[in-house]
Amino acid sequence: MTSPMLGEGILKGLAETARNFLGSYVKEDRLVTVQYPEERLPQTEAARNFPFLVYDADNWQKGLRCVACLICEKECPPQCIYIVKDTVRKPDHTGKLQFQPKVFDIDISVCMSCQICVEVCPFDAIKMDVEYELSTSDRFGSLLLRKEQLAKSNDYYRKVHPAEAADVDARLGAEKARAAKVKATAATKPAAGPSPAPPPAVA
Amino acid sequence: MSQALTERGLSDTAMAASIPAPEGAGAPNYTVTPKRTPDGSLEGDLLEISMGPQHPSTHGVFRMDVVLEGERVARLKPVFGYLHRNHEKIGENTTYLGSMPYTDRLDYFCSLTNNWAYALTVEKLAGLQAPERAEYIRVITAELTRLQNHISLVGFLLQDMGASGTPLMYAFRERETILDLFESLTGARMMCNYMRFGGCRCDLPPGWLEQAKQVVGEFPRFLDEFEALLTGNEILMSRTQGVGCLPPDLAVNASVTGPMLRASGVNYDVRKVDQYGIYDRFSFRVPLGEHGDVYDRYMVRILEMRESLKILQQALRDIPEGPILDPRAKLRGFRPKPGEAYGRIEAPKGELGFYLISDGTPNPYRYRVRPPSFINLTILEDMCLGHHVADVVIILGSVDIVMGEVDR
């Protein structure tokens, strides 16, 4: 060494730890420990944990937005979603006939909370939950969530992701208004002009 | 710059005038060739021990087969693969998008830089271009990632040296402020899964930039405190100076990258060499070491954090408004044209590269990762020979490995 070691650096370091220790009595930013579970930090808007299914109105079976299109099942990287599509269309909460999932399971012991199912869903039917105290003594059964455990109301979604839910509500509302308009014009048109083009034939 | 630092000849512009290494630096000329008797045991006083995979100092499930003569290391063989989980094969069997969350799990300290490297490669393959704002967000998140990676690395290094707790806890206290930023942006502290091909997944939430500016503004004060605690500390200096020297020619030949290479005095930073993204717009310097020992590696990382803060200040000042995703980008049904691409970035641990071959299907035909910490680990024996067992632990700590990336 070019300079003799006299312990100056150690004393400087000790002064630093002392500053942190004593500072923790007077300054907020030196005392950062959160006394969980008595104290909890608020969750952010973007927080995500495991997916859940959104339902409209107040009937979780009829109001389910999911139409069992199987896109999320295909796109899920760890393949933790299992869907069985219903064979017949059933009326949803508005009375419209819709396919629904007969079985919709998510194995949250496999799920890696990547949110890809949420991104690919064209119906805004699956969203990320923020619940995190999910420990269970049953390793397999309790971590395999069934449709009834996954279904949560749109009000719940609005509560956990307020800004995002407002966006989704606005978008769905606009879509609905547009569909109603198209329906209205379709209803008035046949009387005036030729019938609308037939739907393209299924190859 | 502290007295100790200038004495050591560390410069953050280029290699300073050569200053002789301290006495006793480097592994002594120490060669022992272990011989085995016919029954397989070692001849003489040599002792073969297995450090790991459950050894707490090995940063994960990593094992070293060490042959010792007394306290000195005569042979060292790194053994990895305990965390192997078929990352590359899984990548070939899922869609391009499906691999994105898996890249988070490579180097789980720096998921955002992993995302960026992968997104960059796929963008090269598919001819996408991230918009201006997305590029800025990428730089900001990558530099924040570098900050929190280096700060926790220094904490762990000191933990390995026996300073149990204090530096690591201080480091984690600051790291937490950065992870809070990640959480409010991406929804996760570590497994961010944020970048997309041709941009980013979501825009910055309101108030995020102000929060980031505050974190960046307060970080130098913490770094000063941290350096007051550590840099001039006599115990740290005597434990690290002259330990685990890596000569520059060996480092280059072993394709070591990142702060480890720069600590050996080789001026090579992919941010400067490739200028990927928008790194050509920022003014920052590349800190270089002189001796390539553990102390230089520690010091280069501290200086790199200061440079990252400069980049962050510029990026947070200049970030424009605008879209965050290339309009040509497709989330579903993404099939790049047949071809191949290699994309690389300067991850906090070194050059992180992805090599992809597309055959026009939704899955890559070949998906290869060039993980920096795996390649940096291969010369562990050269650095450790002749040193004490306790030094092996800090040499390993200074390499900065994450087993998720080493084993993939």
Coordinates of C-alpha atoms in Angstrom, one line a residue:
Chain A
M1 CA 0.0 0.0 0.0
T2 CA 1.1 3.5 -0.7
S3 CA -0.4 4.9 2.5
P4 CA -0.4 3.4 5.9
M5 CA -3.7 2.2 7.2
L6 CA -4.7 4.0 10.3
G7 CA -8.3 3.0 10.6
E8 CA -9.6 6.3 9.3
G9 CA -11.9 4.6 6.9
I10 CA -13.3 2.3 9.5
L11 CA -14.1 5.3 11.8
K12 CA -15.7 7.1 8.9
G13 CA -17.8 4.0 8.2
L14 CA -18.8 3.8 11.9
A15 CA -19.9 7.4 11.8
E16 CA -22.1 6.5 8.8
T17 CA -23.8 3.6 10.6
A18 CA -24.3 5.8 13.6
R19 CA -25.9 8.5 11.4
N20 CA -28.3 5.9 10.1
F21 CA -29.0 4.4 13.5
L22 CA -29.6 7.7 15.2
G23 CA -31.3 9.2 12.2
S24 CA -33.9 6.4 12.3
Y25 CA -35.3 8.0 15.5
V26 CA -35.9 11.4 13.9
K27 CA -36.1 11.0 10.1
E28 CA -38.8 9.2 8.2
D29 CA -36.6 8.1 5.3
R30 CA -34.1 6.3 7.6
L31 CA -36.8 4.2 9.1
V32 CA -38.3 2.4 6.2
T33 CA -39.5 -0.9 7.7
V34 CA -43.2 -1.6 7.3
Q35 CA -44.6 -3.6 10.1
Y36 CA -46.5 -6.1 8.1
P37 CA -49.2 -7.4 8.8
E38 CA -50.2 -4.6 11.1
E39 CA -49.2 -2.1 8.5
R40 CA -49.7 -2.5 4.8
L41 CA -48.5 -0.5 1.9
P42 CA -51.2 0.6 -0.5
Q43 CA -51.2 -1.3 -3.8
T44 CA -50.5 0.4 -7.0
E45 CA -53.0 0.7 -9.9
A46 CA -50.8 -1.6 -12.0
A47 CA -50.4 -4.3 -9.3
R48 CA -51.1 -7.8 -10.5
N49 CA -51.1 -11.2 -9.1
F50 CA -53.3 -13.9 -10.6
P51 CA -56.1 -13.6 -13.1
F52 CA -59.8 -13.5 -12.4
L53 CA -62.9 -13.6 -14.7
V54 CA -65.1 -10.5 -14.8
Y55 CA -68.9 -10.7 -14.8
D56 CA -71.4 -8.0 -15.5
A57 CA -74.6 -7.4 -13.6
D58 CA -75.1 -9.5 -10.5
N59 CA -75.3 -13.1 -11.8
W60 CA -71.8 -14.7 -12.0
Q61 CA -72.9 -17.4 -14.3
K62 CA -75.0 -15.5 -16.8
G63 CA -72.9 -12.3 -16.6
L64 CA -69.6 -13.9 -17.3
R65 CA -67.9 -11.9 -20.2
C66 CA -65.9 -15.0 -21.2
V67 CA -67.2 -16.6 -24.4
A68 CA -64.8 -19.6 -24.2
C69 CA -62.9 -18.5 -27.3
L70 CA -59.8 -20.4 -26.0
I71 CA -57.4 -17.7 -27.0
C72 CA -56.0 -17.2 -23.5
E73 CA -55.6 -21.0 -23.1
K74 CA -53.5 -21.1 -26.3
E75 CA -51.4 -18.0 -25.5
C76 CA -50.7 -18.8 -21.8
P77 CA -47.0 -19.5 -21.7
P78 CA -47.0 -22.0 -18.9
Q79 CA -50.3 -23.4 -20.0
C80 CA -52.1 -23.1 -16.7
I81 CA -55.5 -22.4 -18.1
Y82 CA -57.9 -25.2 -18.9
I83 CA -61.2 -24.4 -20.7
V84 CA -64.0 -26.6 -21.8
K85 CA -66.4 -24.8 -24.1
D86 CA -70.1 -25.3 -23.6
T87 CA -71.8 -27.2 -26.5
V88 CA -74.9 -25.0 -26.7
R89 CA -75.4 -21.2 -26.6
K90 CA -77.0 -19.9 -23.4
P91 CA -78.5 -16.5 -22.8
D92 CA -76.2 -14.1 -21.0
H93 CA -77.4 -11.4 -18.6
T94 CA -78.8 -9.3 -21.5
G95 CA -80.6 -12.3 -22.9
K96 CA -78.3 -12.7 -25.9
L97 CA -77.3 -16.2 -26.8
Q98 CA -73.7 -16.7 -26.1
F99 CA -71.2 -19.6 -25.8
Q100 CA -69.9 -19.9 -22.3
P101 CA -67.1 -21.9 -20.7
K102 CA -68.4 -25.1 -19.1
V103 CA -65.1 -25.5 -17.2
F104 CA -62.6 -22.7 -16.7
D105 CA -59.7 -23.6 -14.4
I106 CA -56.6 -21.7 -13.6
D107 CA -53.8 -23.5 -11.8
I108 CA -52.3 -20.7 -9.8
S109 CA -49.4 -22.9 -8.7
V110 CA -48.3 -22.9 -12.3
C111 CA -49.4 -19.4 -13.3
M112 CA -46.5 -16.9 -13.4
S113 CA -48.6 -13.7 -13.4
C114 CA -47.4 -12.6 -16.7
Q115 CA -50.6 -10.9 -17.7
I116 CA -50.5 -12.2 -21.3
C117 CA -54.0 -13.7 -21.0
V118 CA -55.3 -10.2 -20.1
E119 CA -53.5 -8.7 -23.1
V120 CA -54.8 -11.1 -25.7
C121 CA -58.4 -11.3 -24.4
P122 CA -60.6 -9.5 -27.0
F123 CA -63.6 -9.4 -24.7
D124 CA -62.0 -7.9 -21.6
A125 CA -63.2 -10.9 -19.7
I126 CA -60.0 -11.8 -17.8
K127 CA -58.2 -9.4 -15.6
M128 CA -55.5 -9.4 -13.0
D129 CA -56.3 -9.7 -9.4
V130 CA -54.3 -8.0 -6.6
E131 CA -55.0 -10.4 -3.8
Y132 CA -51.8 -11.7 -2.3
E133 CA -52.5 -13.5 0.9
L134 CA -53.2 -16.9 -0.7
S135 CA -51.3 -19.4 1.4
T136 CA -53.0 -22.7 1.9
S137 CA -52.3 -26.0 3.6
D138 CA -53.6 -27.9 0.6
R139 CA -51.0 -27.9 -2.1
F140 CA -53.0 -29.0 -5.1
G141 CA -56.7 -28.6 -4.6
S142 CA -56.8 -25.1 -3.2
L143 CA -54.4 -23.7 -5.8
L144 CA -56.5 -25.0 -8.7
L145 CA -59.1 -22.2 -9.0
R146 CA -62.5 -23.2 -10.5
K147 CA -64.8 -20.9 -12.5
E148 CA -66.8 -20.0 -9.4
Q149 CA -63.7 -18.9 -7.5
L150 CA -62.4 -17.0 -10.5
A151 CA -65.6 -15.1 -11.3
K152 CA -65.6 -11.6 -9.7
S153 CA -67.9 -8.7 -10.4
N154 CA -67.1 -5.7 -12.5
D155 CA -67.5 -3.6 -9.3
Y156 CA -64.6 -5.5 -7.8
Y157 CA -62.6 -4.8 -10.9
R158 CA -63.4 -1.1 -10.6
K159 CA -62.3 -1.2 -7.0
V160 CA -58.9 -2.8 -7.6
H161 CA -57.9 -1.1 -10.9
P162 CA -60.0 2.1 -11.0
A163 CA -58.4 3.9 -14.0
E164 CA -58.0 0.7 -16.1
A165 CA -61.6 -0.3 -15.4
A166 CA -62.9 3.1 -16.4
D167 CA -61.1 2.8 -19.7
V168 CA -62.5 -0.7 -20.3
D169 CA -66.0 0.5 -19.3
A170 CA -65.8 3.4 -21.7
R171 CA -64.6 1.2 -24.5
L172 CA -67.2 -1.5 -24.0
G173 CA -69.9 1.2 -23.8
A174 CA -68.8 2.7 -27.1
E175 CA -68.8 -0.7 -28.7
K176 CA -72.3 -1.4 -27.4
A177 CA -73.5 2.0 -28.7
R178 CA -72.0 1.3 -32.1
A179 CA -73.5 -2.1 -32.3
A180 CA -76.9 -0.7 -31.4
K181 CA -76.5 1.9 -34.1
V182 CA -75.6 -0.7 -36.7
K183 CA -78.6 -2.8 -35.6
A184 CA -80.9 0.2 -35.9
T185 CA -79.6 1.1 -39.4
A186 CA -79.9 -2.5 -40.4
A187 CA -83.4 -2.6 -39.2
T188 CA -84.4 0.5 -41.2
K189 CA -82.4 -0.3 -44.3
P190 CA -84.1 -3.4 -45.8
A191 CA -87.3 -1.3 -46.4
A192 CA -85.4 1.3 -48.4
G193 CA -82.6 -0.6 -50.2
P194 CA -81.6 -4.1 -51.2
S195 CA -81.0 -6.6 -48.5
P196 CA -77.6 -6.5 -46.8
A197 CA -74.9 -8.8 -48.2
P198 CA -75.1 -12.3 -46.9
P199 CA -72.4 -13.4 -44.4
P200 CA -69.3 -14.9 -46.0
A201 CA -69.6 -18.6 -46.5
V202 CA -67.6 -20.7 -44.1
A203 CA -64.8 -22.4 -46.0
Chain B
M1 CA -12.9 11.3 -5.8
S2 CA -11.5 9.8 -2.6
Q3 CA -7.8 9.6 -1.9
A4 CA -7.8 5.8 -2.1
L5 CA -9.4 5.9 -5.5
T6 CA -6.9 8.2 -7.1
E7 CA -4.1 6.4 -5.6
R8 CA -5.4 3.2 -7.3
G9 CA -5.3 5.0 -10.6
L10 CA -9.0 4.4 -11.4
S11 CA -10.1 6.8 -14.0
D12 CA -13.5 7.2 -15.5
T13 CA -12.3 8.5 -18.9
A14 CA -9.7 6.1 -20.1
M15 CA -6.9 4.0 -18.8
A16 CA -4.9 6.3 -16.6
A17 CA -1.1 6.3 -16.6
S18 CA 0.0 2.9 -15.4
I19 CA 0.4 2.8 -11.7
P20 CA 2.2 -0.2 -10.3
A21 CA 0.0 -2.8 -8.7
P22 CA 0.3 -2.9 -4.9
E23 CA 2.8 -5.3 -3.5
G24 CA 1.7 -8.9 -3.4
A25 CA -1.0 -8.3 -5.9
G26 CA -2.3 -11.1 -8.0
A27 CA -2.2 -14.7 -7.3
P28 CA 1.3 -15.8 -6.3
N29 CA 3.1 -18.0 -8.8
Y30 CA 1.4 -20.9 -7.4
T31 CA 1.2 -24.2 -9.3
V32 CA 0.3 -27.4 -7.8
T33 CA -0.6 -30.3 -10.1
P34 CA -2.9 -32.6 -8.2
K35 CA -2.1 -36.2 -8.7
R36 CA -4.3 -39.1 -7.9
T37 CA -3.4 -42.5 -6.5
P38 CA -4.8 -45.5 -8.3
D39 CA -7.7 -45.6 -5.8
G40 CA -8.8 -42.1 -6.8
S41 CA -7.7 -40.2 -3.7
L42 CA -5.4 -37.2 -4.0
E43 CA -1.7 -37.6 -3.3
G44 CA 0.1 -35.6 -0.6
D45 CA -1.7 -33.1 1.6
L46 CA -4.2 -32.1 -1.0
L47 CA -7.8 -32.0 0.1
E48 CA -10.8 -32.1 -2.3
I49 CA -13.9 -30.3 -1.0
S50 CA -17.2 -29.5 -2.6
M51 CA -18.4 -25.9 -1.9
G52 CA -22.1 -25.8 -2.6
P53 CA -24.7 -26.2 -4.0
Q54 CA -26.2 -25.3 -0.7
H55 CA -23.4 -23.0 0.4
P56 CA -24.9 -19.7 1.3
S57 CA -22.1 -17.7 -0.2
T58 CA -22.5 -19.2 -3.7
H59 CA -25.4 -16.9 -4.7
G60 CA -27.8 -19.7 -5.6
V61 CA -27.4 -23.3 -6.4
F62 CA -23.8 -23.3 -7.6
R63 CA -21.1 -25.7 -6.7
M64 CA -17.3 -25.5 -6.8
D65 CA -15.1 -28.5 -6.7
V66 CA -12.1 -27.2 -5.0
V67 CA -8.7 -28.9 -4.4
L68 CA -7.0 -27.3 -1.5
E69 CA -3.5 -27.4 -0.3
G70 CA -3.9 -26.1 3.2
E71 CA -5.8 -22.9 2.8
R72 CA -4.8 -22.3 -0.8
V73 CA -6.7 -23.3 -3.9
A74 CA -4.9 -25.6 -6.2
R75 CA -7.7 -26.5 -8.5
L76 CA -11.2 -25.2 -8.9
K77 CA -14.0 -26.5 -11.1
P78 CA -17.3 -24.7 -11.3
V79 CA -20.2 -27.0 -11.5
F80 CA -23.5 -25.6 -12.7
G81 CA -26.8 -26.8 -14.0
Y82 CA -28.7 -27.2 -10.7
L83 CA -31.2 -24.5 -11.9
H84 CA -31.4 -25.7 -15.5
R85 CA -35.0 -25.5 -16.7
N86 CA -34.8 -25.7 -20.4
H87 CA -35.2 -22.1 -21.1
E88 CA -34.0 -22.3 -24.7
K89 CA -36.1 -25.3 -25.5
I90 CA -39.2 -23.8 -24.0
G91 CA -38.4 -20.7 -26.1
E92 CA -38.6 -22.8 -29.2
N93 CA -41.9 -24.3 -28.2
T94 CA -43.8 -21.1 -27.3
T95 CA -44.7 -18.1 -29.4
Y96 CA -42.4 -15.2 -29.6
L97 CA -44.6 -13.3 -27.1
G98 CA -44.8 -16.3 -24.8
S99 CA -41.0 -16.2 -24.3
M100 CA -41.1 -12.7 -23.0
P101 CA -42.2 -13.5 -19.4
Y102 CA -39.6 -16.3 -19.4
T103 CA -36.8 -13.9 -20.1
D104 CA -37.7 -12.1 -16.8
R105 CA -36.6 -15.3 -15.1
L106 CA -33.1 -15.4 -16.7
D107 CA -31.4 -12.8 -14.5
Y108 CA -34.2 -12.1 -12.1
F109 CA -32.6 -9.0 -10.7
C110 CA -32.7 -7.3 -14.1
S111 CA -35.9 -8.4 -15.8
L112 CA -36.2 -5.2 -17.7
T113 CA -32.9 -5.4 -19.5
N114 CA -33.6 -9.0 -20.3
N115 CA -36.9 -7.9 -21.9
W116 CA -35.1 -5.2 -23.8
A117 CA -32.5 -7.6 -25.2
Y118 CA -35.2 -10.0 -26.4
A119 CA -37.5 -7.3 -27.8
L120 CA -34.5 -5.8 -29.6
T121 CA -33.7 -9.1 -31.3
V122 CA -37.2 -9.8 -32.3
E123 CA -37.5 -6.2 -33.6
K124 CA -34.4 -6.8 -35.7
L125 CA -35.9 -10.0 -37.0
A126 CA -39.3 -8.6 -37.8
G127 CA -38.2 -5.1 -38.9
L128 CA -40.1 -3.2 -36.2
Q129 CA -39.0 0.1 -34.7
A130 CA -40.0 1.3 -31.3
P131 CA -41.3 4.8 -31.2
E132 CA -39.3 7.6 -29.6
R133 CA -41.1 7.6 -26.3
A134 CA -40.7 3.9 -25.9
E135 CA -37.0 4.1 -26.5
Y136 CA -36.7 6.7 -23.8
I137 CA -38.8 4.5 -21.4
R138 CA -36.5 1.6 -22.2
V139 CA -33.4 3.6 -21.5
I140 CA -34.8 4.9 -18.2
T141 CA -35.9 1.5 -17.0
A142 CA -32.7 -0.2 -18.1
E143 CA -30.5 2.4 -16.2
L144 CA -32.7 2.1 -13.2
T145 CA -32.2 -1.7 -13.5
R146 CA -28.5 -1.1 -13.6
L147 CA -28.6 1.0 -10.5
Q148 CA -30.5 -1.6 -8.5
N149 CA -28.4 -4.5 -9.8
H150 CA -25.1 -2.8 -9.0
I151 CA -26.2 -1.6 -5.6
S152 CA -27.4 -5.0 -4.5
L153 CA -24.3 -6.6 -6.0
V154 CA -22.1 -4.4 -3.8
G155 CA -24.3 -5.3 -0.8
F156 CA -23.9 -9.0 -1.5
L157 CA -20.2 -8.6 -2.0
L158 CA -19.8 -7.1 1.4
Q159 CA -22.0 -9.8 2.9
D160 CA -19.6 -12.3 1.4
M161 CA -16.7 -10.4 3.0
G162 CA -18.3 -10.8 6.4
A163 CA -19.9 -7.4 6.8
S164 CA -23.1 -9.2 7.5
G165 CA -26.1 -7.1 7.2
T166 CA -25.4 -3.4 7.3
P167 CA -24.2 -2.6 3.7
L168 CA -26.7 -5.1 2.2
M169 CA -29.6 -3.6 4.2
Y170 CA -28.6 -0.1 3.2
A171 CA -28.4 -1.3 -0.4
F172 CA -31.7 -3.0 -0.3
R173 CA -33.3 0.1 1.3
E174 CA -32.4 2.1 -1.8
R175 CA -33.2 -0.7 -4.2
E176 CA -36.7 -0.8 -2.8
T177 CA -37.3 2.8 -4.0
I178 CA -36.4 1.7 -7.5
L179 CA -38.5 -1.5 -7.3
D180 CA -41.5 0.7 -6.2
L181 CA -41.0 2.5 -9.5
F182 CA -41.0 -0.7 -11.4
E183 CA -44.1 -1.9 -9.6
S184 CA -46.1 1.2 -10.3
L185 CA -45.1 1.0 -13.9
T186 CA -45.2 -2.7 -14.7
G187 CA -47.2 -4.2 -11.9
A188 CA -44.4 -6.4 -10.6
R189 CA -41.3 -5.7 -8.7
M190 CA -39.1 -8.2 -10.3
M191 CA -40.9 -10.2 -13.0
C192 CA -41.8 -7.1 -15.0
N193 CA -42.7 -8.5 -18.4
Y194 CA -42.9 -5.0 -19.7
M195 CA -41.3 -4.6 -23.1
R196 CA -43.2 -5.7 -26.3
F197 CA -41.9 -6.1 -29.8
G198 CA -42.0 -2.6 -31.2
G199 CA -42.4 -0.7 -27.9
C200 CA -43.6 -1.1 -24.4
R201 CA -46.7 -2.7 -22.9
C202 CA -48.2 0.4 -21.3
D203 CA -47.5 4.1 -20.9
L204 CA -46.0 5.6 -17.8
P205 CA -48.7 6.1 -15.1
P206 CA -49.4 9.7 -14.1
G207 CA -46.8 11.1 -11.7
W208 CA -44.3 8.4 -12.5
L209 CA -41.7 10.7 -14.1
E210 CA -41.8 13.0 -11.0
Q211 CA -41.3 10.0 -8.7
A212 CA -38.4 8.8 -10.9
K213 CA -36.8 12.2 -10.9
Q214 CA -37.1 12.3 -7.1
V215 CA -35.5 8.8 -6.8
V216 CA -32.7 9.8 -9.2
G217 CA -32.2 13.0 -7.4
E218 CA -31.8 11.4 -4.0
F219 CA -29.6 8.5 -5.2
P220 CA -26.3 10.4 -5.3
R221 CA -26.6 11.3 -1.6
F222 CA -27.0 7.6 -0.8
L223 CA -24.1 6.7 -3.0
D224 CA -21.9 9.2 -1.2
E225 CA -22.9 7.8 2.1
F226 CA -22.4 4.3 0.8
E227 CA -18.9 5.2 -0.4
A228 CA -18.1 6.9 3.0
L229 CA -19.1 3.6 4.6
L230 CA -17.1 1.3 2.3
T231 CA -14.7 2.8 -0.3
G232 CA -12.0 3.9 2.1
N233 CA -12.5 1.2 4.6
E234 CA -9.2 -0.5 5.5
I235 CA -10.7 -3.9 5.9
L236 CA -12.4 -3.8 2.5
M237 CA -9.2 -2.6 0.9
S238 CA -7.0 -5.2 2.4
R239 CA -9.5 -7.9 1.6
T240 CA -10.1 -6.9 -2.0
Q241 CA -7.0 -5.2 -3.4
G242 CA -4.8 -7.6 -5.3
V243 CA -7.3 -10.4 -4.9
G244 CA -8.6 -12.2 -8.0
C245 CA -6.7 -10.3 -10.6
L246 CA -7.9 -10.8 -14.1
P247 CA -5.4 -9.7 -16.8
P248 CA -7.0 -7.9 -19.7
D249 CA -5.8 -10.3 -22.4
L250 CA -7.2 -13.3 -20.5
A251 CA -10.5 -11.4 -20.0
V252 CA -10.8 -10.7 -23.7
N253 CA -9.9 -14.2 -24.7
A254 CA -12.4 -15.6 -22.4
S255 CA -15.0 -13.2 -23.9
V256 CA -15.7 -11.7 -20.5
T257 CA -18.0 -8.7 -20.8
G258 CA -19.5 -6.0 -18.6
P259 CA -18.1 -4.3 -15.5
M260 CA -15.7 -7.3 -15.1
L261 CA -14.0 -6.6 -18.4
R262 CA -13.9 -2.9 -17.8
A263 CA -12.4 -3.4 -14.4
S264 CA -9.5 -5.1 -16.2
G265 CA -9.0 -1.9 -18.2
V266 CA -10.6 -2.9 -21.5
N267 CA -12.7 -0.1 -22.8
Y268 CA -15.7 -2.0 -24.2
D269 CA -19.2 -1.1 -23.5
V270 CA -22.0 -2.2 -25.9
R271 CA -23.8 1.0 -25.2
K272 CA -20.9 2.8 -26.7
V273 CA -19.9 0.2 -29.3
D274 CA -23.4 -0.6 -30.8
Q275 CA -25.3 2.5 -29.6
Y276 CA -28.4 0.4 -29.7
G277 CA -31.7 2.2 -28.9
I278 CA -30.9 5.9 -28.4
Y279 CA -27.7 5.6 -26.4
D280 CA -25.9 7.9 -28.9
R281 CA -27.9 10.8 -27.6
F282 CA -26.6 10.7 -24.0
S283 CA -23.3 11.9 -22.8
F284 CA -21.8 9.5 -20.3
R285 CA -18.4 8.0 -19.7
V286 CA -17.2 4.4 -19.3
P287 CA -15.4 3.8 -16.0
L288 CA -12.3 1.6 -16.4
G289 CA -10.3 -0.2 -13.8
E290 CA -6.5 -0.6 -13.7
H291 CA -5.7 -3.9 -12.0
G292 CA -8.7 -6.1 -12.6
D293 CA -8.9 -7.1 -9.0
V294 CA -12.0 -7.4 -6.8
Y295 CA -11.5 -3.8 -5.6
D296 CA -11.6 -2.5 -9.2
R297 CA -14.7 -4.5 -9.9
Y298 CA -16.3 -2.9 -6.9
M299 CA -15.2 0.5 -7.8
V300 CA -16.1 0.3 -11.5
R301 CA -19.6 -0.6 -10.4
I302 CA -19.9 2.4 -8.1
L303 CA -18.6 4.7 -10.8
E304 CA -21.0 3.1 -13.3
M305 CA -23.9 3.9 -11.1
R306 CA -22.9 7.6 -11.1
E307 CA -22.8 7.5 -14.9
S308 CA -26.2 5.8 -15.0
L309 CA -27.5 8.6 -12.9
K310 CA -26.3 11.0 -15.6
I311 CA -28.0 9.1 -18.3
L312 CA -31.2 9.0 -16.2
Q313 CA -31.2 12.7 -15.6
Q314 CA -30.8 13.4 -19.4
A315 CA -33.4 10.8 -20.3
L316 CA -35.9 12.0 -17.7
R317 CA -35.4 15.6 -18.9
D318 CA -35.8 14.9 -22.6
I319 CA -38.5 12.2 -22.8
P320 CA -41.1 13.3 -25.4
E321 CA -44.8 12.6 -25.5
G322 CA -46.1 10.2 -28.1
P323 CA -47.1 6.7 -28.9
I324 CA -45.3 3.8 -27.1
L325 CA -45.9 1.0 -29.6
D326 CA -45.1 0.6 -33.3
P327 CA -48.4 0.5 -35.2
R328 CA -47.2 -2.5 -37.2
A329 CA -46.7 -4.5 -34.0
K330 CA -49.0 -7.4 -33.6
L331 CA -49.8 -9.1 -30.3
R332 CA -51.4 -12.3 -31.6
G333 CA -50.5 -14.1 -34.8
F334 CA -47.0 -12.7 -34.8
R335 CA -44.9 -14.5 -37.5
P336 CA -41.7 -12.9 -38.5
K337 CA -40.3 -13.6 -42.0
P338 CA -37.8 -16.5 -42.2
G339 CA -34.4 -15.2 -41.2
E340 CA -32.0 -14.9 -38.3
A341 CA -31.0 -12.1 -35.9
Y342 CA -28.6 -11.5 -33.1
G343 CA -29.4 -8.7 -30.7
R344 CA -27.3 -7.6 -27.8
I345 CA -27.4 -5.0 -25.1
E346 CA -25.2 -4.0 -22.3
A347 CA -27.0 -5.7 -19.4
P348 CA -25.8 -4.8 -15.9
K349 CA -23.8 -8.0 -15.8
G350 CA -22.3 -7.8 -19.3
E351 CA -23.3 -8.4 -22.9
L352 CA -26.7 -10.1 -23.0
G353 CA -27.5 -11.4 -26.4
F354 CA -30.3 -13.3 -28.0
Y355 CA -30.0 -15.3 -31.2
L356 CA -33.1 -16.2 -33.0
I357 CA -33.8 -18.1 -36.2
S358 CA -37.3 -17.7 -37.6
D359 CA -38.8 -20.2 -40.1
G360 CA -42.0 -18.2 -40.6
T361 CA -44.0 -20.1 -37.9
P362 CA -45.3 -18.5 -34.7
N363 CA -42.5 -20.2 -32.8
P364 CA -38.8 -19.5 -33.3
Y365 CA -36.9 -22.3 -34.9
R366 CA -33.9 -21.6 -32.7
Y367 CA -33.8 -19.5 -29.5
R368 CA -30.4 -19.0 -28.0
V369 CA -29.3 -16.8 -25.1
R370 CA -25.8 -15.5 -24.6
P371 CA -25.9 -15.0 -20.8
P372 CA -23.2 -12.7 -19.5
S373 CA -22.8 -14.2 -16.0
F374 CA -22.4 -17.7 -17.4
I375 CA -19.5 -16.7 -19.6
N376 CA -18.0 -14.5 -16.9
L377 CA -18.0 -17.5 -14.6
T378 CA -15.9 -19.7 -16.8
I379 CA -12.6 -18.1 -15.8
L380 CA -13.3 -18.4 -12.1
E381 CA -10.4 -20.9 -11.7
D382 CA -7.9 -18.5 -13.3
M383 CA -8.8 -15.8 -10.8
C384 CA -8.9 -18.1 -7.8
L385 CA -5.7 -20.2 -8.0
G386 CA -3.4 -19.6 -5.1
H387 CA -5.8 -17.6 -3.1
H388 CA -7.4 -18.6 0.2
V389 CA -10.8 -20.2 0.4
A390 CA -12.2 -17.0 2.0
D391 CA -11.0 -15.1 -1.1
V392 CA -12.7 -17.5 -3.4
V393 CA -16.0 -16.5 -1.9
I394 CA -15.5 -12.8 -2.6
I395 CA -14.0 -13.4 -6.0
L396 CA -17.2 -15.3 -6.9
G397 CA -19.2 -12.4 -5.4
S398 CA -17.4 -9.9 -7.5
V399 CA -18.2 -11.8 -10.7
D400 CA -21.8 -11.0 -10.2
I401 CA -23.7 -14.1 -11.1
V402 CA -27.3 -15.0 -11.0
M403 CA -27.9 -18.7 -11.3
G404 CA -31.2 -18.2 -13.2
E405 CA -29.1 -16.8 -16.0
V406 CA -26.1 -19.1 -15.7
D407 CA -28.2 -22.3 -15.9
R408 CA -31.1 -21.1 -17.9

